[in-house]
Coordinates of C-alpha atoms (C1' of nucleotides) in Angstrom, one line a residue:
Chain H
M1 CA 61.2 66.3 30.5
P2 CA 59.1 69.3 31.6
S3 CA 60.0 72.5 33.4
V4 CA 63.5 73.5 32.7
T5 CA 62.0 76.6 34.1
R6 CA 62.3 76.6 37.8
R7 CA 59.6 78.7 39.5
R8 CA 60.5 80.6 42.5
S9 CA 58.3 80.1 45.5
P10 CA 58.1 81.7 49.0
D11 CA 58.8 78.4 50.6
P12 CA 62.5 77.6 50.0
A13 CA 61.9 73.9 50.5
R14 CA 59.5 74.2 47.6
R15 CA 62.2 75.1 45.3
A16 CA 63.5 71.6 44.9
S17 CA 61.5 69.8 42.3
V18 CA 58.4 68.0 43.5
E19 CA 59.8 64.7 42.5
A20 CA 62.9 65.1 44.6
Q21 CA 60.6 66.1 47.5
I22 CA 58.6 63.0 47.2
L23 CA 61.6 60.7 46.9
A24 CA 63.1 62.3 49.9
A25 CA 59.9 62.1 51.9
T26 CA 59.5 58.5 51.1
E27 CA 63.0 57.7 52.2
R28 CA 62.5 59.6 55.4
L29 CA 59.3 57.7 56.2
L30 CA 61.0 54.4 55.5
R31 CA 63.9 55.3 57.7
D32 CA 61.4 56.1 60.4
G33 CA 60.4 52.5 60.3
A34 CA 57.3 52.5 58.1
S35 CA 56.7 49.6 55.9
F36 CA 56.5 50.6 52.2
T37 CA 53.4 48.5 51.8
D38 CA 51.6 50.2 54.6
L39 CA 52.5 53.7 53.4
G40 CA 49.6 55.2 51.5
V41 CA 50.0 57.7 48.7
Q42 CA 48.2 60.1 50.9
R43 CA 50.8 59.7 53.7
I44 CA 53.7 60.1 51.3
A45 CA 52.2 63.2 49.7
A46 CA 51.5 64.8 53.0
E47 CA 55.1 64.2 54.2
A48 CA 56.4 65.7 51.0
G49 CA 54.1 68.7 51.5
V50 CA 52.3 68.1 48.2
A51 CA 48.7 67.3 47.1
R52 CA 47.9 63.7 46.6
S53 CA 46.8 64.4 43.0
T54 CA 50.2 66.0 42.4
F55 CA 51.8 62.7 43.3
Y56 CA 50.1 61.0 40.3
T57 CA 51.3 63.7 37.9
H58 CA 54.8 62.5 38.7
F59 CA 54.5 58.8 39.4
S60 CA 52.0 56.4 37.9
D61 CA 51.9 54.5 41.1
K62 CA 53.8 53.4 44.2
S63 CA 55.7 50.7 42.3
Q64 CA 57.2 53.3 40.0
L65 CA 58.1 55.5 42.9
L66 CA 59.9 52.6 44.5
M67 CA 61.9 51.8 41.4
R68 CA 62.9 55.4 41.0
L69 CA 64.0 55.4 44.6
A70 CA 66.0 52.3 44.0
N71 CA 67.7 54.0 41.1
T72 CA 68.8 56.9 43.3
M73 CA 71.3 54.5 44.9
Q74 CA 74.6 55.6 43.4
T75 CA 77.0 52.8 44.2
T76 CA 75.6 49.3 44.1
A77 CA 77.0 46.2 45.6
F78 CA 77.6 45.1 42.0
D79 CA 80.1 47.9 41.5
L80 CA 82.0 46.8 44.6
V81 CA 82.1 43.2 43.7
V82 CA 83.3 43.8 40.2
R83 CA 86.5 45.3 41.6
W84 CA 87.4 42.0 43.2
Q85 CA 89.0 39.5 40.9
P86 CA 90.9 36.4 42.1
T87 CA 94.5 36.5 41.0
G88 CA 95.9 33.3 42.4
Q89 CA 97.8 35.3 45.0
P90 CA 97.5 34.3 48.7
D91 CA 95.8 37.6 49.6
D92 CA 92.7 36.7 47.5
P93 CA 90.5 35.6 50.4
Q94 CA 91.6 38.6 52.5
R95 CA 90.7 41.0 49.7
L96 CA 87.3 39.2 49.5
I97 CA 86.7 39.9 53.2
D98 CA 87.5 43.6 52.5
V99 CA 85.0 43.7 49.7
F100 CA 82.3 42.2 51.9
R101 CA 83.1 44.7 54.6
E102 CA 82.3 47.5 52.1
V103 CA 79.2 45.6 50.9
I104 CA 77.9 45.5 54.4
K105 CA 78.4 49.3 54.7
L106 CA 76.4 49.8 51.5
Y107 CA 73.6 47.5 52.7
R108 CA 73.5 49.6 55.9
Q109 CA 73.3 52.9 54.0
H110 CA 70.4 51.7 51.9
A111 CA 68.8 49.3 54.3
E112 CA 65.3 50.9 54.2
V113 CA 65.2 51.0 50.4
L114 CA 66.5 47.5 50.0
K115 CA 64.0 46.3 52.5
A116 CA 61.2 48.0 50.7
V117 CA 62.3 46.6 47.3
N118 CA 62.4 43.1 48.8
E119 CA 59.1 43.6 50.3
V120 CA 57.3 44.7 47.2
S121 CA 59.2 42.3 44.9
S122 CA 57.4 39.5 46.7
Y123 CA 54.0 40.5 45.5
D124 CA 54.3 43.0 42.7
A125 CA 55.3 41.6 39.4
T126 CA 56.7 44.9 38.0
V127 CA 59.0 45.5 40.8
R128 CA 60.0 41.9 40.9
Q129 CA 61.1 42.0 37.3
F130 CA 62.9 45.3 37.7
W131 CA 64.9 43.9 40.7
S132 CA 65.6 40.5 39.3
S133 CA 67.1 42.0 36.2
R134 CA 69.5 43.8 38.5
L135 CA 70.3 40.6 40.3
D136 CA 70.9 38.9 37.0
R137 CA 73.9 41.1 36.4
F138 CA 75.3 39.9 39.6
L139 CA 74.6 36.3 38.8
N140 CA 76.2 36.5 35.4
R141 CA 79.2 38.2 36.7
T142 CA 79.7 35.7 39.5
A143 CA 79.3 32.8 37.2
E144 CA 81.7 34.3 34.7
V145 CA 84.4 34.7 37.4
L146 CA 83.9 31.1 38.5
V147 CA 84.2 29.8 34.9
A148 CA 87.3 31.8 34.4
E149 CA 88.8 30.3 37.6
Q150 CA 87.9 26.9 36.5
E151 CA 89.6 27.4 33.1
A152 CA 92.6 28.6 35.0
G153 CA 92.6 25.4 37.0
R154 CA 92.2 27.1 40.3
T155 CA 88.6 26.2 40.9
R156 CA 87.3 22.6 40.7
A157 CA 85.9 21.8 37.3
D158 CA 83.0 19.7 38.7
I159 CA 81.4 22.7 40.3
D160 CA 78.2 23.9 38.6
A161 CA 79.1 27.5 38.1
A162 CA 75.6 28.8 37.5
T163 CA 74.1 27.0 40.5
A164 CA 76.9 28.1 42.7
A165 CA 76.5 31.7 41.6
R166 CA 72.8 31.5 42.5
L167 CA 73.7 30.3 46.0
I168 CA 76.3 33.0 46.4
V169 CA 74.2 35.9 45.2
L170 CA 70.8 35.0 46.4
G171 CA 71.9 33.5 49.6
G172 CA 74.3 36.3 50.3
D173 CA 71.6 38.9 49.7
R174 CA 69.2 37.3 52.1
F175 CA 71.8 37.0 54.7
L176 CA 73.0 40.6 54.3
A177 CA 69.4 42.0 54.4
H178 CA 68.7 40.1 57.6
H179 CA 72.1 41.0 59.1
V180 CA 71.7 44.8 58.7
A181 CA 68.1 44.6 59.9
T182 CA 69.0 42.9 63.1
D183 CA 72.7 43.6 63.9
D184 CA 73.8 46.9 65.4
G185 CA 77.1 46.8 63.7
S186 CA 79.1 44.8 66.2
G187 CA 78.7 41.7 64.1
D188 CA 79.8 43.2 60.8
E189 CA 83.3 41.9 61.0
A190 CA 82.1 38.3 61.6
A191 CA 79.5 38.6 58.9
A192 CA 82.1 39.8 56.3
R193 CA 84.5 37.1 57.3
E194 CA 81.9 34.2 57.2
L195 CA 80.5 35.4 53.9
A196 CA 83.9 35.7 52.3
L197 CA 85.5 32.5 53.7
T198 CA 82.5 30.3 53.1
W199 CA 82.3 31.2 49.5
W200 CA 86.0 31.1 49.1
H201 CA 86.6 27.7 50.7
G202 CA 83.2 26.3 49.8
V203 CA 83.2 27.2 46.2
H204 CA 86.3 29.0 44.8
R205 CA 88.8 26.8 46.5
R206 CA 86.7 23.8 47.4
P207 CA 89.1 20.9 48.2
A208 CA 88.9 17.6 46.3
Chain T
M1 CA 29.4 35.0 38.0
P2 CA 30.0 33.3 41.3
S3 CA 29.4 29.6 41.8
V4 CA 25.9 28.7 41.4
T5 CA 27.5 25.4 40.4
R6 CA 29.2 25.0 43.7
R7 CA 26.3 25.7 45.9
R8 CA 25.4 23.9 49.0
S9 CA 25.1 20.2 48.3
P10 CA 24.7 17.0 50.3
D11 CA 28.1 16.1 48.7
P12 CA 30.1 13.9 51.0
A13 CA 33.0 16.2 50.5
R14 CA 30.8 18.8 52.2
R15 CA 30.9 16.7 55.3
A16 CA 34.5 17.6 55.9
S17 CA 34.6 20.6 58.0
V18 CA 34.4 24.0 56.3
E19 CA 37.8 24.8 57.5
A20 CA 39.3 21.9 55.6
Q21 CA 37.4 23.0 52.6
I22 CA 38.8 26.5 52.8
L23 CA 42.4 25.3 53.4
A24 CA 42.1 22.9 50.4
A25 CA 40.6 25.6 48.2
T26 CA 43.4 28.0 49.1
E27 CA 46.1 25.5 48.3
R28 CA 44.4 24.7 45.0
L29 CA 44.3 28.4 44.0
L30 CA 47.9 28.9 45.0
R31 CA 48.9 25.8 43.0
D32 CA 47.0 27.3 40.0
G33 CA 49.5 30.2 40.1
A34 CA 47.6 32.8 42.1
S35 CA 49.6 35.0 44.4
F36 CA 48.3 34.9 47.9
T37 CA 48.3 38.6 48.2
D38 CA 46.1 39.0 45.2
L39 CA 43.6 36.4 46.4
G40 CA 40.7 38.1 48.0
V41 CA 38.6 36.4 50.7
Q42 CA 35.7 36.5 48.3
R43 CA 37.7 34.4 45.8
I44 CA 38.8 31.9 48.4
A45 CA 35.3 31.5 49.8
A46 CA 33.8 31.0 46.3
E47 CA 36.4 28.3 45.5
A48 CA 35.6 26.6 48.7
G49 CA 31.9 26.8 48.0
V50 CA 31.2 28.8 51.1
A51 CA 29.8 32.2 51.9
R52 CA 32.3 35.0 52.5
S53 CA 30.8 35.7 55.9
T54 CA 31.4 32.0 56.8
F55 CA 35.1 32.4 56.1
Y56 CA 35.2 35.0 58.9
T57 CA 33.6 32.6 61.4
H58 CA 36.5 30.3 61.0
F59 CA 39.5 32.6 60.3
S60 CA 40.0 36.1 61.7
D61 CA 41.7 37.1 58.5
K62 CA 43.9 35.9 55.6
S63 CA 47.0 35.9 57.8
Q64 CA 45.6 33.4 60.1
L65 CA 44.5 31.3 57.2
L66 CA 48.0 31.3 55.8
M67 CA 49.5 30.3 59.2
R68 CA 47.1 27.4 59.5
L69 CA 47.9 26.4 56.0
A70 CA 51.6 26.4 56.9
N71 CA 50.9 24.2 59.9
T72 CA 49.3 21.6 57.6
M73 CA 52.8 20.7 56.3
Q74 CA 53.6 17.4 58.0
T75 CA 57.2 16.9 57.5
T76 CA 59.4 20.0 57.6
A77 CA 62.8 20.6 56.4
F78 CA 63.8 20.8 60.0
D79 CA 62.8 17.2 60.6
L80 CA 65.0 16.1 57.7
V81 CA 68.0 18.1 58.7
V82 CA 67.8 16.9 62.3
R83 CA 68.5 13.4 61.1
W84 CA 71.9 14.4 59.8
Q85 CA 74.7 14.6 62.2
P86 CA 78.4 14.7 61.3
T87 CA 80.2 11.6 62.7
G88 CA 83.7 12.2 61.5
Q89 CA 83.4 9.4 59.0
P90 CA 84.3 10.1 55.4
D91 CA 80.7 9.7 54.2
D92 CA 79.6 12.8 56.1
P93 CA 79.5 15.1 53.0
Q94 CA 77.8 12.4 50.9
R95 CA 75.1 12.0 53.5
L96 CA 74.6 15.8 53.6
I97 CA 74.0 15.7 49.8
D98 CA 71.4 13.0 50.4
V99 CA 69.7 15.2 53.0
F100 CA 69.5 18.2 50.7
R101 CA 68.1 16.0 47.9
E102 CA 65.2 15.2 50.3
V103 CA 64.9 18.8 51.3
I104 CA 64.5 19.9 47.7
K105 CA 61.8 17.3 47.3
L106 CA 60.0 18.8 50.3
Y107 CA 60.4 22.3 48.9
R108 CA 58.8 21.2 45.7
Q109 CA 55.9 19.5 47.5
H110 CA 55.1 22.7 49.4
A111 CA 56.4 25.3 46.9
E112 CA 53.1 27.3 46.7
V113 CA 52.7 27.5 50.5
L114 CA 56.3 28.4 51.1
K115 CA 56.1 31.1 48.4
A116 CA 52.9 32.5 50.0
V117 CA 54.5 32.5 53.4
N118 CA 57.6 34.3 52.2
E119 CA 55.4 36.7 50.3
V120 CA 53.3 37.7 53.3
S121 CA 56.1 37.6 55.8
S122 CA 57.7 40.5 54.0
Y123 CA 54.8 42.9 54.8
D124 CA 52.7 41.3 57.6
A125 CA 54.2 41.4 61.0
T126 CA 52.1 38.6 62.4
V127 CA 53.1 36.1 59.7
R128 CA 56.7 37.3 59.8
Q129 CA 56.9 36.5 63.5
F130 CA 55.2 33.2 63.1
W131 CA 57.6 32.1 60.4
S132 CA 60.8 33.5 62.0
S133 CA 60.1 31.6 65.1
R134 CA 60.1 28.5 63.0
L135 CA 63.3 29.5 61.3
D136 CA 64.8 30.1 64.7
R137 CA 64.6 26.4 65.5
F138 CA 66.7 25.8 62.5
L139 CA 69.2 28.4 63.3
N140 CA 69.6 27.1 66.8
R141 CA 70.0 23.5 65.7
T142 CA 72.5 24.4 63.0
A143 CA 74.5 26.5 65.4
E144 CA 74.5 23.7 68.0
V145 CA 75.8 21.2 65.6
L146 CA 78.6 23.6 64.6
V147 CA 79.6 24.2 68.2
A148 CA 79.7 20.5 68.9
E149 CA 81.9 20.0 65.9
Q150 CA 84.2 22.8 67.1
E151 CA 84.4 21.2 70.5
A152 CA 85.3 17.9 68.8
G153 CA 88.1 19.6 67.0
R154 CA 86.6 18.9 63.6
T155 CA 85.5 22.4 62.7
R156 CA 87.7 25.4 63.0
A157 CA 87.3 27.2 66.3
D158 CA 87.6 30.7 64.8
I159 CA 84.3 30.3 63.0
D160 CA 81.4 32.4 64.4
A161 CA 78.9 29.6 64.7
A162 CA 75.8 31.8 65.1
T163 CA 76.7 33.9 62.1
A164 CA 77.6 30.9 59.9
A165 CA 74.3 29.3 60.9
R166 CA 72.4 32.3 59.7
L167 CA 74.2 32.2 56.4
I168 CA 73.5 28.5 56.0
V169 CA 69.8 28.6 57.0
L170 CA 68.7 32.0 55.5
G171 CA 70.9 31.7 52.5
G172 CA 69.9 28.1 51.9
D173 CA 66.2 28.9 52.2
R174 CA 66.3 31.7 49.7
F175 CA 68.3 29.6 47.3
L176 CA 65.9 26.7 47.6
A177 CA 62.8 28.8 47.2
H178 CA 64.2 30.4 44.0
H179 CA 65.4 27.0 42.8
V180 CA 62.1 25.2 43.0
A181 CA 60.3 28.2 41.5
T182 CA 62.5 28.3 38.4
D183 CA 64.0 24.9 37.9
D184 CA 62.0 22.0 36.3
G185 CA 63.8 19.4 38.3
S186 CA 66.7 18.8 36.1
G187 CA 68.9 21.0 38.2
D188 CA 68.0 19.3 41.5
E189 CA 71.1 17.1 41.7
A190 CA 73.4 20.1 41.1
A191 CA 71.5 22.2 43.6
A192 CA 71.8 19.5 46.3
R193 CA 75.4 19.0 45.6
E194 CA 76.4 22.7 45.6
L195 CA 74.4 23.3 48.8
A196 CA 75.9 20.4 50.7
L197 CA 79.5 20.9 49.5
T198 CA 79.6 24.6 49.9
W199 CA 78.4 24.4 53.5
W200 CA 80.6 21.4 54.1
H201 CA 83.9 22.8 52.8
G202 CA 83.1 26.4 53.4
V203 CA 82.0 26.0 57.1
H204 CA 82.2 22.5 58.6
R205 CA 85.6 21.6 57.1
R206 CA 86.9 25.0 56.2
P207 CA 90.7 24.6 55.8
A208 CA 93.1 26.6 57.7
Chain P
dC1 C1' 50.7 95.9 31.3
dA2 C1' 47.9 92.3 29.7
dT3 C1' 47.5 87.5 28.5
dA4 C1' 48.3 82.8 27.8
dG5 C1' 50.5 78.7 29.7
dT6 C1' 51.9 75.7 33.3
dG7 C1' 52.0 73.3 37.6
dC8 C1' 49.9 72.6 41.8
dC9 C1' 45.8 72.4 44.9
dG10 C1' 41.9 70.2 46.7
dG11 C1' 38.1 67.9 46.3
dA12 C1' 34.9 64.6 43.9
dC13 C1' 34.4 60.3 41.7
dA14 C1' 34.0 55.2 40.8
dC15 C1' 35.9 51.1 42.2
dT16 C1' 37.9 47.3 44.9
dG17 C1' 38.6 45.0 49.1
dT18 C1' 38.1 44.4 54.3
dG19 C1' 35.9 43.1 58.5
dT20 C1' 31.4 43.3 61.0
dC21 C1' 26.7 42.5 61.7
dC22 C1' 22.2 40.4 61.4
dG23 C1' 17.8 38.2 59.8
dG24 C1' 16.6 33.9 58.0
dA25 C1' 16.9 29.1 56.6
dG26 C1' 18.2 24.2 57.1
dC27 C1' 19.2 20.6 60.2
dA28 C1' 19.8 17.7 64.3
dA29 C1' 19.2 16.6 69.1
dT30 C1' 15.9 16.8 72.6
Chain J
dA1 C1' 7.6 21.3 68.8
dT2 C1' 11.3 23.6 70.6
dT3 C1' 16.0 24.8 71.0
dG4 C1' 20.6 25.4 69.3
dC5 C1' 23.9 25.3 65.9
dT6 C1' 26.0 26.6 61.5
dC7 C1' 25.8 28.6 57.2
dC8 C1' 23.8 31.9 53.8
dG9 C1' 23.4 36.2 51.7
dG10 C1' 23.3 40.7 51.8
dA11 C1' 24.0 45.2 54.1
dC12 C1' 27.2 48.3 56.3
dA13 C1' 31.2 51.5 57.4
dC14 C1' 35.7 52.2 56.3
dA15 C1' 40.1 52.6 53.8
dG16 C1' 42.8 52.9 49.8
dT17 C1' 43.6 53.5 44.6
dG18 C1' 43.7 56.0 40.4
dT19 C1' 41.2 59.5 37.5
dC20 C1' 39.4 63.9 36.6
dC21 C1' 38.5 68.8 36.7
dG22 C1' 37.7 73.6 38.2
dG23 C1' 40.4 77.1 40.3
dC24 C1' 44.4 79.6 41.6
dA25 C1' 49.2 81.5 41.7
dC26 C1' 53.0 82.2 39.3
dT27 C1' 55.9 83.1 34.9
dA28 C1' 57.2 83.8 30.4
dT29 C1' 55.8 86.1 26.7
dG30 C1' 53.6 90.0 23.3

DNA sequence: CATAGTGCCGGACACTGTGTCCGGAGCAAT
DNA sequence: ATTGCTCCGGACACAGTGTCCGGCACTATG
């Protein structure tokens, strides 16, 4: 929108747009262990080296800041999961483990932002809607894959695909958020394995 | 605007301790759709027909109120799950479905309080710790059952019991909270079934 | 070189909510 | 009649939010 014109300033750090400064400052504060809810606009502005009033010329409030921050995540777990598709070959479950290994890496990269989004989603309607519409893409995708497998006769027909998809996506998300918040990395392999094999044998290849 | 109507009265209900009044009022407000975070102490006190200052003579703050509210839940999901124990008989999975049917009923009964606890846990350290210590009982119990099954040779030995327990308890909780918040009851049967059978075939009886 | 425009600063404002404090009123036991 | 208890109601200081505006530095133009 505004300022295609970059103004030069004595402070080199100032050259980056103020918005980028604020986004970076917020991420930094979160990474340092602050809870997003406890962070005041004052604190964020100070960390970004910007006046509090300037914050409000770029973001209408903290919720919008958080949503923009969430949008800075390039790769999402969705992108990773889309790549996996059951083929009926015996390496399907192994490939699923590989996918979850990558998903865990991603959760670790964005742990602070994900934590903040989960936090604010629980009491702010705007952020909750923003995030749940993202989750919906996941839910739909997962349910579609299940239905396709059912039609191919590889997954039991008596499974409620939509319900199972909710269990997989919501349950998996909560597990992953907790995992990266408490595990130092040594449990990543077990986590990827349990996630993949539980969904695989519990849903995709649930025995009769 | 505040309750001239609900002023001091010789009402018999008044005889119940003020604390009970406040607890009941809070539950009422939550049931009416208010979010606990948005509820001010003023609002709660008014609904309870009590002065705001009186609130503080009984509760140090809203967090403590919420924890006391959580403690009013008589039966917990834990109590229900403890009753289930795999026996090696063929009706094990069916009995697990029955348990989850009861668990769903319980989540529906206490939906508002559970929602409030989840909400506050995400940003208040005191409540988070209070709640996670409750969850830990679940985690331990679930892991113990898994280990016992492994020792009995009925569950695969290469499963990481602690990790699987986290997936089951945390994932299940998130799924259930979402389920009772969005489903009108018609999906309860499918939900109980998917929960039970996914954990059963995905973990307890995961095939080789 | 002068000037107009823009973006940021910094401080003031009104408002909402929190947690504390205290004088006073009703009520019961003594 | 006195004491002790609990609740009322209103005041307080404090913190945070979102808005507004005058002033200043810099930049792009005439």
